[in-house]
Amino acid sequence: MRQVYLDYSATTPVKKEVLDEMLPYFSEKFGNPSSLYGLGLSAKTDLNLARAKVAKLINADEREIYFTSSGTEADNWAVIGAARAKKAKGNHIITTKIEHHALLHTCQYLEKEGFDVTYLDVDREGRVSLADIEKAITDKTILISVMFANNEIGTIQPISEIAGIARKHEIWFHTDAVQALGNVPIDVKDLGIDMMSMSAHKIYGPKGVGALYIRKGVIIPSFMNGGAQESKRRAGTENVAGIVGFGKAAELAGENLKNHIRHVSELRDYFKDQILKRIPEVEINGSMKHRLPGNINLIFNYIEGESLLLLMDAKGIYASTGSACSSASLTPSHVLKALKLPYEKIHSSIRFTIGDFTTKEDIDYAVEEIVQIVERLRSISPIYGKAKKG
Amino acid sequence: MVIDMGMYNEKVMEHFMNPHNAGEMENPDAVGTHGSPVCGDMMEIAIKVENNVITDAKFKTFGCGSAIASSSVATDMIIGKTLEEALSYTNKTFVDELGGLPPQKIHCSVLAEEAVKNAIWNYAQKHGLVLEGLRGYDPTKEFGHEEEEEEQ
């Protein structure tokens, strides 16, 4: 059976060039970068080459890149680090309602310690209002954290403007760019970002590696205590193979950025247009203007997301849903709730994310199958019948 | 063993992929519903009844895999049964028939029990029947689970 992977925002396959570069670090180049003999020193050199490649992708200095175990760790470190570092100045953090749980749950953890967190609303397209940010700022505000692009609806935030507001008030600005990296051009200097979270496995690198960009001059305490790795700011023997893979993936992402954006946005638009043309009563969540190139999030009215996913899975088509019934917590997507989307539409929402290995044939196959699956589920939907009669 | 969300057993998947008795019924004797799309699942069941025996049943369900599978076995099980027999079935009857559901999906089978009850209640109302299995049944209390507002 054909397999059509349309969940590139969940994770991506490791590219062959990336894997080839990584493999020697599991065997002949296995040295510990902290060791003072050749095998260790060459590992250290290669680690720093990878650091330079990640830095180049976002126009940072290589000494501003700190490798972590994941984007989640980078988010935890940035927010908790800022809270600890700026404790004397204040206890107020500004973020949004549509952040990744890595950010939201970290903020909730700090609230239990007495921090105040403002969770800003977003508009119907998922964009945060600059006026709302200005209004939320108090003399106790120590950090503004707004994600670069949302993982569910792909909405891209006005990062440069938000960073400008933060700078004006002398507040640190952090952004979770896990979804944006490799999908939109990012220049941390130009945008005025103080800290930025990244992850390798969203850009065709391996799982288990992330990084936090920390602008020179921003000092936060280390998150892991132990050895002197990562300029004494993140202890633990480095995941050398993973970091080398991240470096290669970053290099490829930089080289391919234009082609990647064109390829995935063309296929995304083709997919969206075909679905909207062939299936009645489908709506789009989020913004078409400020959106990640490979993301589309659709409401298939009158059917429930999990049943749609299961039938797609049976045809080898992989996507994800914001419906409650497919999540272990049984609570519907906090992102779609923040859009003020009615619950029945949240339950009917599906995210498709397209990537470098998606082909037009994949899309044609997926569209044909989805048309039939939606028709079949609507034929047994009690609300579709009512809408037709009514 | 940790049971993962998506891991339905083969029987559940079979009933979900090829549900029995799904669709519209011409001239039903009674129709029952339970749930709402706002809660994420809703079932409508139509029945035909002769001499207090359910001779046919059809369902329409908005819901996840286990909601559709539960609807399929529930309709299968009540066809050919008396109204009282059908009323004796609980969601556990349907879950057992399916060979089990993941713990967080058990509530989906309640949908089928309640929709069956509601259809039989409507039938009994129309025909002035007093059924033991409907004692204490209040159709206005049909919404089982409300979503909790989660402030983030």
Coordinates of C-alpha atoms in Angstrom, one line a residue:
Chain A
M1 CA 0.0 0.0 0.0
R2 CA 1.1 3.5 -0.7
Q3 CA 2.2 5.5 2.3
V4 CA 1.7 9.3 2.3
Y5 CA 3.2 11.0 5.3
L6 CA 1.6 14.4 5.8
D7 CA 2.7 15.1 9.3
Y8 CA 6.1 16.8 8.8
S9 CA 5.4 19.1 11.8
A10 CA 5.3 16.1 14.1
T11 CA 8.7 15.0 12.9
T12 CA 10.7 14.5 9.7
P13 CA 12.8 11.6 8.4
V14 CA 16.5 12.0 8.7
K15 CA 18.0 12.9 5.3
K16 CA 20.5 10.5 3.9
E17 CA 23.3 13.1 3.8
V18 CA 22.6 13.8 7.5
L19 CA 22.6 10.2 8.5
D20 CA 25.9 9.6 6.5
E21 CA 27.5 12.4 8.4
M22 CA 26.3 11.1 11.7
L23 CA 27.2 7.4 11.5
P24 CA 31.0 7.6 12.1
Y25 CA 30.4 9.3 15.4
F26 CA 28.8 6.1 16.8
S27 CA 31.8 4.0 16.0
E28 CA 35.3 5.1 14.9
K29 CA 34.8 8.8 15.9
F30 CA 33.3 7.9 19.3
G31 CA 35.5 10.1 21.4
N32 CA 34.3 12.3 24.3
P33 CA 34.7 16.0 23.4
S34 CA 35.9 16.7 26.9
S35 CA 38.9 14.3 26.6
L36 CA 42.3 15.9 26.0
Y37 CA 43.7 13.4 23.4
G38 CA 43.2 13.4 19.7
L39 CA 40.0 11.3 19.6
G40 CA 38.3 13.7 22.0
L41 CA 39.7 16.9 20.5
S42 CA 38.6 16.0 17.0
A43 CA 35.1 15.3 18.4
K44 CA 35.2 18.7 20.0
T45 CA 36.2 20.3 16.7
D46 CA 33.4 18.6 14.9
L47 CA 30.9 19.6 17.6
N48 CA 31.9 23.2 17.1
L49 CA 31.7 22.9 13.3
A50 CA 28.1 21.7 13.8
R51 CA 27.6 24.7 16.1
A52 CA 28.8 27.0 13.4
K53 CA 26.4 25.5 10.9
V54 CA 23.4 25.9 13.2
A55 CA 24.6 29.5 14.0
K56 CA 24.9 30.3 10.3
L57 CA 21.3 29.2 9.6
I58 CA 20.0 31.9 11.9
N59 CA 22.8 34.5 11.5
A60 CA 24.0 34.0 15.1
D61 CA 27.6 33.9 16.4
E62 CA 28.6 30.2 17.0
R63 CA 29.2 31.0 20.7
E64 CA 25.6 31.9 21.0
I65 CA 24.4 28.4 20.3
Y66 CA 23.9 25.9 23.1
F67 CA 22.9 22.3 22.3
T68 CA 20.2 20.7 24.4
S69 CA 18.3 17.4 24.3
S70 CA 15.2 18.8 22.6
G71 CA 13.2 21.9 21.7
T72 CA 11.3 21.3 24.9
E73 CA 14.5 21.5 27.0
A74 CA 15.4 24.7 25.2
D75 CA 12.0 26.2 26.1
N76 CA 12.2 25.1 29.7
W77 CA 15.7 26.5 30.0
A78 CA 15.0 29.8 28.5
V79 CA 11.9 30.5 30.6
I80 CA 13.1 29.2 33.9
G81 CA 16.5 30.6 33.2
A82 CA 15.1 34.1 32.6
A83 CA 12.9 33.8 35.7
R84 CA 15.9 32.9 37.9
A85 CA 18.2 35.5 36.3
K86 CA 15.7 38.4 36.6
K87 CA 14.1 37.5 39.9
A88 CA 15.4 40.8 41.5
K89 CA 13.7 42.8 38.8
G90 CA 10.3 41.2 38.8
N91 CA 8.1 38.1 38.5
H92 CA 5.9 38.8 35.5
I93 CA 6.0 36.8 32.2
I94 CA 4.0 37.5 29.0
T95 CA 3.2 34.8 26.6
T96 CA 0.3 33.6 24.5
K97 CA -2.5 31.0 24.8
I98 CA -1.3 29.1 21.7
E99 CA 2.2 28.3 22.8
H100 CA 3.5 24.7 22.8
H101 CA 2.9 22.8 26.0
A102 CA 6.7 22.9 26.6
L103 CA 6.3 26.7 27.1
L104 CA 2.8 26.7 28.7
H105 CA 3.5 24.0 31.3
T106 CA 6.8 25.7 32.2
C107 CA 4.9 28.9 32.8
Q108 CA 2.4 27.0 34.9
Y109 CA 5.3 25.5 36.9
L110 CA 6.6 29.0 37.6
E111 CA 3.2 30.3 38.6
K112 CA 3.2 27.7 41.4
E113 CA 6.4 29.4 42.6
G114 CA 4.7 32.8 42.7
F115 CA 5.4 34.1 39.2
D116 CA 2.6 36.0 37.4
V117 CA 2.0 34.9 33.8
T118 CA -0.2 36.8 31.2
Y119 CA -1.5 34.5 28.5
L120 CA -2.4 36.7 25.7
D121 CA -5.4 36.0 23.4
V122 CA -4.9 35.7 19.7
D123 CA -7.3 36.8 16.9
R124 CA -9.3 34.4 14.7
E125 CA -6.2 33.7 12.6
G126 CA -4.0 33.0 15.6
R127 CA -2.1 36.3 15.6
V128 CA -1.2 38.1 18.8
S129 CA -1.9 41.8 19.0
L130 CA 1.0 44.2 19.5
A131 CA -1.2 46.6 21.4
D132 CA -2.1 43.7 23.8
I133 CA 1.5 43.1 24.4
E134 CA 2.2 46.7 25.2
K135 CA -0.8 46.8 27.5
A136 CA 0.3 43.7 29.4
I137 CA 3.8 45.1 30.2
T138 CA 4.3 46.2 33.8
D139 CA 7.5 47.2 35.6
K140 CA 7.7 43.7 36.9
T141 CA 7.8 42.1 33.4
I142 CA 11.0 40.1 32.9
L143 CA 10.3 38.1 29.8
I144 CA 8.1 38.1 26.7
S145 CA 7.9 34.7 25.0
V146 CA 5.9 34.3 21.8
M147 CA 6.3 31.4 19.4
F148 CA 7.7 32.1 16.0
A149 CA 5.1 29.9 14.2
N150 CA 2.4 27.7 15.6
N151 CA 2.7 23.9 15.3
E152 CA -1.0 23.3 14.7
I153 CA -2.3 26.1 12.5
G154 CA 1.1 27.3 11.2
T155 CA 0.4 31.0 12.0
I156 CA 3.6 33.1 12.0
Q157 CA 3.7 35.9 14.5
P158 CA 5.0 39.5 14.0
I159 CA 8.4 38.5 15.6
S160 CA 10.4 41.6 14.6
E161 CA 7.7 44.0 16.0
I162 CA 7.3 42.0 19.2
A163 CA 11.1 42.0 19.7
G164 CA 11.0 45.7 19.1
I165 CA 8.5 46.3 21.9
A166 CA 10.5 44.1 24.3
R167 CA 13.7 45.9 23.5
K168 CA 12.0 49.3 24.0
H169 CA 11.0 48.2 27.5
E170 CA 14.3 46.4 28.2
I171 CA 12.6 43.1 28.6
W172 CA 14.1 39.8 27.3
F173 CA 12.4 38.3 24.3
H174 CA 12.3 34.5 23.7
T175 CA 10.7 32.7 20.8
D176 CA 10.1 29.0 20.3
A177 CA 11.1 28.6 16.6
V178 CA 10.9 24.8 16.5
Q179 CA 8.4 24.9 13.7
A180 CA 9.7 28.0 12.0
L181 CA 13.3 26.9 11.6
G182 CA 14.1 25.8 8.1
N183 CA 10.6 26.9 7.0
V184 CA 11.0 30.7 7.1
P185 CA 14.2 32.8 6.9
I186 CA 15.4 33.7 10.4
D187 CA 18.0 36.3 11.2
V188 CA 18.2 36.6 15.0
K189 CA 20.2 39.8 14.8
D190 CA 17.9 41.5 12.4
L191 CA 14.8 40.4 14.2
G192 CA 16.2 41.4 17.6
I193 CA 15.7 38.0 19.4
D194 CA 17.3 37.4 22.8
M195 CA 16.7 33.7 23.0
M196 CA 15.3 31.1 20.6
S197 CA 14.5 27.4 20.8
M198 CA 15.2 25.0 18.0
S199 CA 15.0 21.3 17.3
A200 CA 16.8 19.1 14.8
H201 CA 14.1 16.5 14.1
K202 CA 11.8 19.1 12.5
I203 CA 14.4 19.9 9.8
Y204 CA 15.4 16.4 8.7
G205 CA 17.8 15.9 11.5
P206 CA 17.7 13.3 14.3
K207 CA 15.4 13.3 17.4
G208 CA 17.0 14.0 20.8
V209 CA 18.8 17.2 19.8
G210 CA 17.8 20.7 20.2
A211 CA 19.4 24.1 20.8
L212 CA 18.9 27.3 22.5
Y213 CA 20.2 30.5 20.9
I214 CA 21.2 32.9 23.7
R215 CA 22.3 36.3 22.6
K216 CA 25.7 37.5 23.8
G217 CA 25.0 39.6 26.9
V218 CA 22.0 37.5 28.0
I219 CA 23.1 35.5 31.1
I220 CA 20.9 32.8 32.4
P221 CA 21.8 30.1 34.9
S222 CA 22.5 26.6 33.6
F223 CA 19.7 24.2 33.6
M224 CA 21.7 21.0 33.9
N225 CA 24.4 20.8 36.7
G226 CA 27.5 18.8 36.2
G227 CA 30.5 19.1 33.9
A228 CA 31.8 22.0 31.9
Q229 CA 30.2 21.2 28.6
E230 CA 28.7 23.9 26.4
S231 CA 30.8 26.7 27.9
K232 CA 29.7 25.5 31.4
R233 CA 26.1 26.3 30.6
R234 CA 24.6 22.9 29.8
A235 CA 26.3 20.0 31.5
G236 CA 26.2 16.4 30.2
T237 CA 28.3 14.6 27.7
E238 CA 27.3 15.9 24.3
N239 CA 25.2 13.9 21.9
V240 CA 28.0 14.2 19.3
A241 CA 26.4 12.2 16.6
G242 CA 23.1 13.9 17.0
I243 CA 24.7 17.4 17.1
V244 CA 26.7 16.6 14.0
G245 CA 23.4 15.6 12.4
F246 CA 21.8 18.8 13.5
G247 CA 24.7 20.7 12.0
K248 CA 24.3 19.0 8.6
A249 CA 20.5 19.3 8.7
A250 CA 20.9 23.1 9.4
E251 CA 23.4 23.4 6.6
L252 CA 21.0 21.7 4.1
A253 CA 18.1 23.7 5.4
G254 CA 20.0 26.9 4.7
E255 CA 21.0 25.8 1.2
N256 CA 17.6 24.5 0.3
L257 CA 15.5 27.2 2.0
K258 CA 14.1 28.8 -1.1
N259 CA 13.5 25.5 -2.9
H260 CA 12.0 24.0 0.2
I261 CA 9.5 26.9 0.7
R262 CA 8.5 26.8 -3.0
H263 CA 8.1 23.0 -3.1
V264 CA 6.0 22.7 0.1
S265 CA 3.9 25.8 -0.4
E266 CA 3.0 24.8 -4.0
L267 CA 2.0 21.3 -2.9
R268 CA 0.2 22.6 0.2
D269 CA -1.8 25.1 -2.0
Y270 CA -2.6 22.3 -4.6
F271 CA -3.8 20.0 -1.8
K272 CA -5.9 22.7 -0.1
D273 CA -7.4 23.8 -3.5
Q274 CA -8.2 20.2 -4.5
I275 CA -9.9 19.4 -1.1
L276 CA -11.9 22.6 -1.1
K277 CA -13.0 22.0 -4.7
R278 CA -13.9 18.4 -4.2
I279 CA -15.4 18.4 -0.8
P280 CA -18.2 20.8 0.3
E281 CA -18.2 22.5 3.7
V282 CA -14.5 22.4 4.5
E283 CA -13.0 25.4 6.2
I284 CA -9.5 26.6 6.9
N285 CA -8.2 27.2 10.4
G286 CA -5.6 30.0 10.7
S287 CA -4.2 32.6 8.3
M288 CA -3.3 32.0 4.7
K289 CA -1.1 35.1 4.6
H290 CA 1.0 34.6 7.8
R291 CA 1.4 30.8 7.6
L292 CA 4.2 28.2 7.5
P293 CA 4.6 27.1 3.9
G294 CA 3.8 23.4 4.4
N295 CA 1.0 23.7 6.9
I296 CA -2.8 23.5 6.3
N297 CA -5.4 22.9 9.0
L298 CA -8.8 22.0 7.8
I299 CA -12.3 21.6 9.3
F300 CA -14.2 18.7 7.8
N301 CA -17.6 19.7 9.1
Y302 CA -19.9 17.0 10.5
I303 CA -17.3 14.3 11.0
E304 CA -15.1 13.6 14.0
G305 CA -11.3 13.9 13.6
E306 CA -10.2 10.6 15.1
S307 CA -12.5 8.5 12.8
L308 CA -11.2 10.4 9.8
L309 CA -7.5 9.8 10.9
L310 CA -8.2 6.1 11.5
L311 CA -9.7 5.7 8.0
M312 CA -6.8 7.7 6.4
D313 CA -4.4 5.5 8.4
A314 CA -6.0 2.4 6.9
K315 CA -5.1 3.9 3.4
G316 CA -1.6 4.8 4.5
I317 CA -2.2 8.5 4.9
Y318 CA -0.8 10.1 8.0
A319 CA -1.9 13.4 9.6
S320 CA -3.0 14.6 13.0
T321 CA -6.0 16.1 14.7
G322 CA -7.0 18.6 17.4
S323 CA -9.9 16.5 18.4
A324 CA -10.2 15.6 22.0
C325 CA -11.0 12.0 21.4
S326 CA -7.5 11.4 19.9
S327 CA -5.6 12.9 22.8
A328 CA -4.8 11.0 26.0
S329 CA -6.1 13.9 28.0
L330 CA -9.5 14.0 26.2
T331 CA -9.3 17.8 26.1
P332 CA -9.5 19.5 22.7
S333 CA -6.7 21.5 21.2
H334 CA -5.9 24.6 23.3
V335 CA -4.8 26.3 20.1
L336 CA -8.1 25.9 18.3
K337 CA -9.9 26.8 21.5
A338 CA -7.9 30.1 21.5
L339 CA -9.2 30.8 18.0
K340 CA -12.7 30.7 19.6
L341 CA -13.6 27.9 17.3
P342 CA -16.8 26.1 18.3
Y343 CA -16.1 22.7 19.9
E344 CA -17.8 20.7 17.2
K345 CA -15.4 22.3 14.7
I346 CA -12.4 21.6 16.8
H347 CA -13.4 17.9 16.9
S348 CA -13.6 18.1 13.1
S349 CA -10.2 19.7 12.5
I350 CA -7.2 17.9 10.9
R351 CA -3.7 19.2 10.4
F352 CA -1.7 18.2 7.3
T353 CA 1.9 19.2 7.0
I354 CA 3.8 18.7 3.8
G355 CA 7.6 18.3 3.5
D356 CA 10.5 17.8 1.1
F357 CA 9.7 14.2 0.3
T358 CA 6.0 14.9 -0.5
T359 CA 5.2 14.5 -4.2
K360 CA 2.3 15.6 -6.4
E361 CA 1.4 12.0 -6.8
D362 CA 1.2 11.6 -3.0
I363 CA -1.2 14.6 -2.9
D364 CA -3.4 13.2 -5.7
Y365 CA -3.6 9.8 -3.9
A366 CA -4.4 11.5 -0.6
V367 CA -7.1 13.7 -2.1
E368 CA -8.9 10.8 -3.8
E369 CA -8.9 8.8 -0.6
I370 CA -9.9 11.7 1.6
V371 CA -12.8 12.6 -0.7
Q372 CA -14.2 9.0 -0.3
I373 CA -13.5 8.8 3.4
V374 CA -15.3 12.1 4.1
E375 CA -18.2 11.1 2.0
R376 CA -18.5 7.8 3.8
L377 CA -18.3 9.3 7.3
R378 CA -20.7 12.1 6.5
S379 CA -23.2 9.5 5.2
I380 CA -23.3 8.1 8.7
S381 CA -23.2 11.4 10.5
P382 CA -26.4 12.4 12.3
I383 CA -25.6 16.1 12.1
Y384 CA -24.8 16.1 8.3
G385 CA -28.2 14.7 7.6
K386 CA -29.8 17.4 9.8
A387 CA -27.9 20.2 8.1
K388 CA -29.0 18.9 4.7
K389 CA -32.7 18.6 5.7
G390 CA -32.6 21.9 7.6
Chain B
M1 CA 1.3 -3.5 29.2
V2 CA 0.5 0.1 28.5
I3 CA -2.5 0.4 26.2
D4 CA -1.9 3.1 23.7
M5 CA -4.6 5.5 22.5
G6 CA -4.8 4.3 19.0
M7 CA -4.6 0.6 19.8
Y8 CA -8.0 -0.7 19.2
N9 CA -8.3 -4.5 19.0
E10 CA -9.2 -6.2 15.7
K11 CA -12.9 -6.6 16.5
V12 CA -13.2 -2.9 17.3
M13 CA -11.4 -2.0 14.1
E14 CA -13.5 -4.4 12.1
H15 CA -16.7 -2.8 13.4
F16 CA -15.3 0.7 12.9
M17 CA -14.0 0.0 9.3
N18 CA -17.1 -1.9 8.3
P19 CA -19.9 -0.9 10.6
H20 CA -23.1 -2.9 10.6
N21 CA -26.5 -1.2 10.4
A22 CA -25.1 2.2 9.6
G23 CA -27.3 4.8 7.7
E24 CA -30.8 6.0 7.3
M25 CA -34.0 4.0 8.0
E26 CA -37.2 4.5 6.1
N27 CA -40.2 5.1 8.3
P28 CA -38.7 4.1 11.7
D29 CA -41.1 3.4 14.6
A30 CA -38.9 5.4 16.9
V31 CA -35.7 7.4 16.9
G32 CA -33.4 8.0 19.9
T33 CA -30.3 10.3 20.2
H34 CA -27.6 10.9 22.7
G35 CA -24.6 13.2 23.0
S36 CA -23.8 16.3 21.0
P37 CA -21.2 17.3 18.4
V38 CA -20.0 19.9 21.0
C39 CA -19.0 17.0 23.3
G40 CA -17.3 15.2 20.4
D41 CA -19.7 12.4 20.0
M42 CA -23.4 12.0 19.1
M43 CA -25.4 8.9 18.1
E44 CA -28.8 8.7 16.5
I45 CA -30.5 5.3 16.4
A46 CA -33.7 4.4 14.6
I47 CA -35.7 1.2 15.4
K48 CA -38.5 -0.8 14.0
V49 CA -40.7 -2.7 16.5
E50 CA -43.2 -5.5 16.1
N51 CA -44.9 -7.1 19.1
N52 CA -42.4 -5.5 21.4
V53 CA -39.5 -7.0 19.5
I54 CA -36.9 -4.9 17.7
T55 CA -37.0 -6.1 14.2
D56 CA -34.5 -3.6 12.7
A57 CA -32.1 -0.9 13.9
K58 CA -30.0 1.7 12.1
F59 CA -27.5 4.2 13.5
K60 CA -25.8 7.4 12.5
T61 CA -22.9 8.5 14.7
F62 CA -20.6 11.5 14.9
G63 CA -17.6 10.3 16.9
C64 CA -14.3 8.5 17.2
G65 CA -13.5 4.9 16.3
S66 CA -14.9 3.5 19.5
A67 CA -18.1 5.5 19.2
I68 CA -18.8 4.1 15.8
A69 CA -17.7 0.5 16.7
S70 CA -20.0 0.7 19.8
S71 CA -22.9 1.9 17.6
S72 CA -22.3 -1.0 15.3
V73 CA -22.3 -3.8 18.0
A74 CA -25.2 -2.2 19.9
T75 CA -27.5 -2.2 16.8
D76 CA -26.4 -5.8 16.0
M77 CA -27.2 -6.9 19.5
I78 CA -30.6 -5.3 19.9
I79 CA -32.0 -6.6 16.6
G80 CA -34.3 -9.6 17.3
K81 CA -34.5 -8.8 21.0
T82 CA -37.5 -7.7 23.0
L83 CA -37.6 -4.1 24.3
E84 CA -37.0 -5.2 27.8
E85 CA -34.0 -7.3 26.7
A86 CA -32.6 -4.4 24.8
L87 CA -33.0 -2.2 27.9
S88 CA -31.1 -4.6 30.0
Y89 CA -27.9 -4.0 27.9
T90 CA -25.4 -1.6 29.4
N91 CA -22.3 0.0 27.9
K92 CA -20.4 -2.9 29.5
T93 CA -22.4 -5.4 27.4
F94 CA -21.2 -3.6 24.3
V95 CA -17.6 -3.2 25.5
D96 CA -17.5 -6.9 26.3
E97 CA -18.9 -7.8 22.9
L98 CA -16.2 -5.6 21.3
G99 CA -13.5 -7.5 23.4
G100 CA -12.7 -4.3 25.3
L101 CA -11.9 -0.7 24.7
P102 CA -8.9 1.4 25.9
P103 CA -9.8 2.8 29.3
Q104 CA -10.1 6.4 28.1
K105 CA -12.5 5.3 25.5
I106 CA -15.0 3.5 27.7
H107 CA -17.2 6.6 27.8
C108 CA -17.8 6.4 24.1
S109 CA -19.7 3.1 24.6
V110 CA -22.1 4.9 27.1
L111 CA -23.3 6.8 24.0
A112 CA -24.7 3.6 22.5
E113 CA -26.4 2.5 25.8
E114 CA -28.1 5.9 26.2
A115 CA -29.1 6.2 22.5
V116 CA -30.8 2.8 22.6
K117 CA -32.6 3.7 25.8
N118 CA -33.7 7.0 24.3
A119 CA -35.1 5.3 21.2
I120 CA -37.1 2.7 23.3
W121 CA -38.3 5.5 25.6
N122 CA -39.6 7.4 22.6
Y123 CA -41.3 4.2 21.3
A124 CA -42.9 3.6 24.7
Q125 CA -44.1 7.2 24.9
K126 CA -45.8 6.9 21.6
H127 CA -47.5 3.6 22.4
G128 CA -48.2 4.2 26.1
L129 CA -46.0 1.3 27.2
V130 CA -44.7 1.0 30.7
L131 CA -41.4 -0.8 30.6
E132 CA -39.5 -1.9 33.7
G133 CA -36.2 -1.1 32.1
L134 CA -37.1 2.5 31.7
R135 CA -38.0 3.1 35.4
G136 CA -36.2 6.2 36.5
Y137 CA -35.0 7.1 33.0
D138 CA -35.0 10.8 32.4
P139 CA -34.3 11.8 28.8
T140 CA -33.7 15.4 29.7
K141 CA -30.6 14.2 31.6
E142 CA -29.1 12.8 28.4
F143 CA -25.9 14.8 28.2
G144 CA -23.4 12.6 30.0
H145 CA -20.1 14.3 29.8
E146 CA -19.6 18.0 29.4
E147 CA -16.2 19.3 28.4
E148 CA -14.4 21.0 31.2
E149 CA -13.1 24.5 30.5
E150 CA -9.4 24.4 30.8
E151 CA -7.8 27.8 31.4
Q152 CA -4.3 28.1 30.1

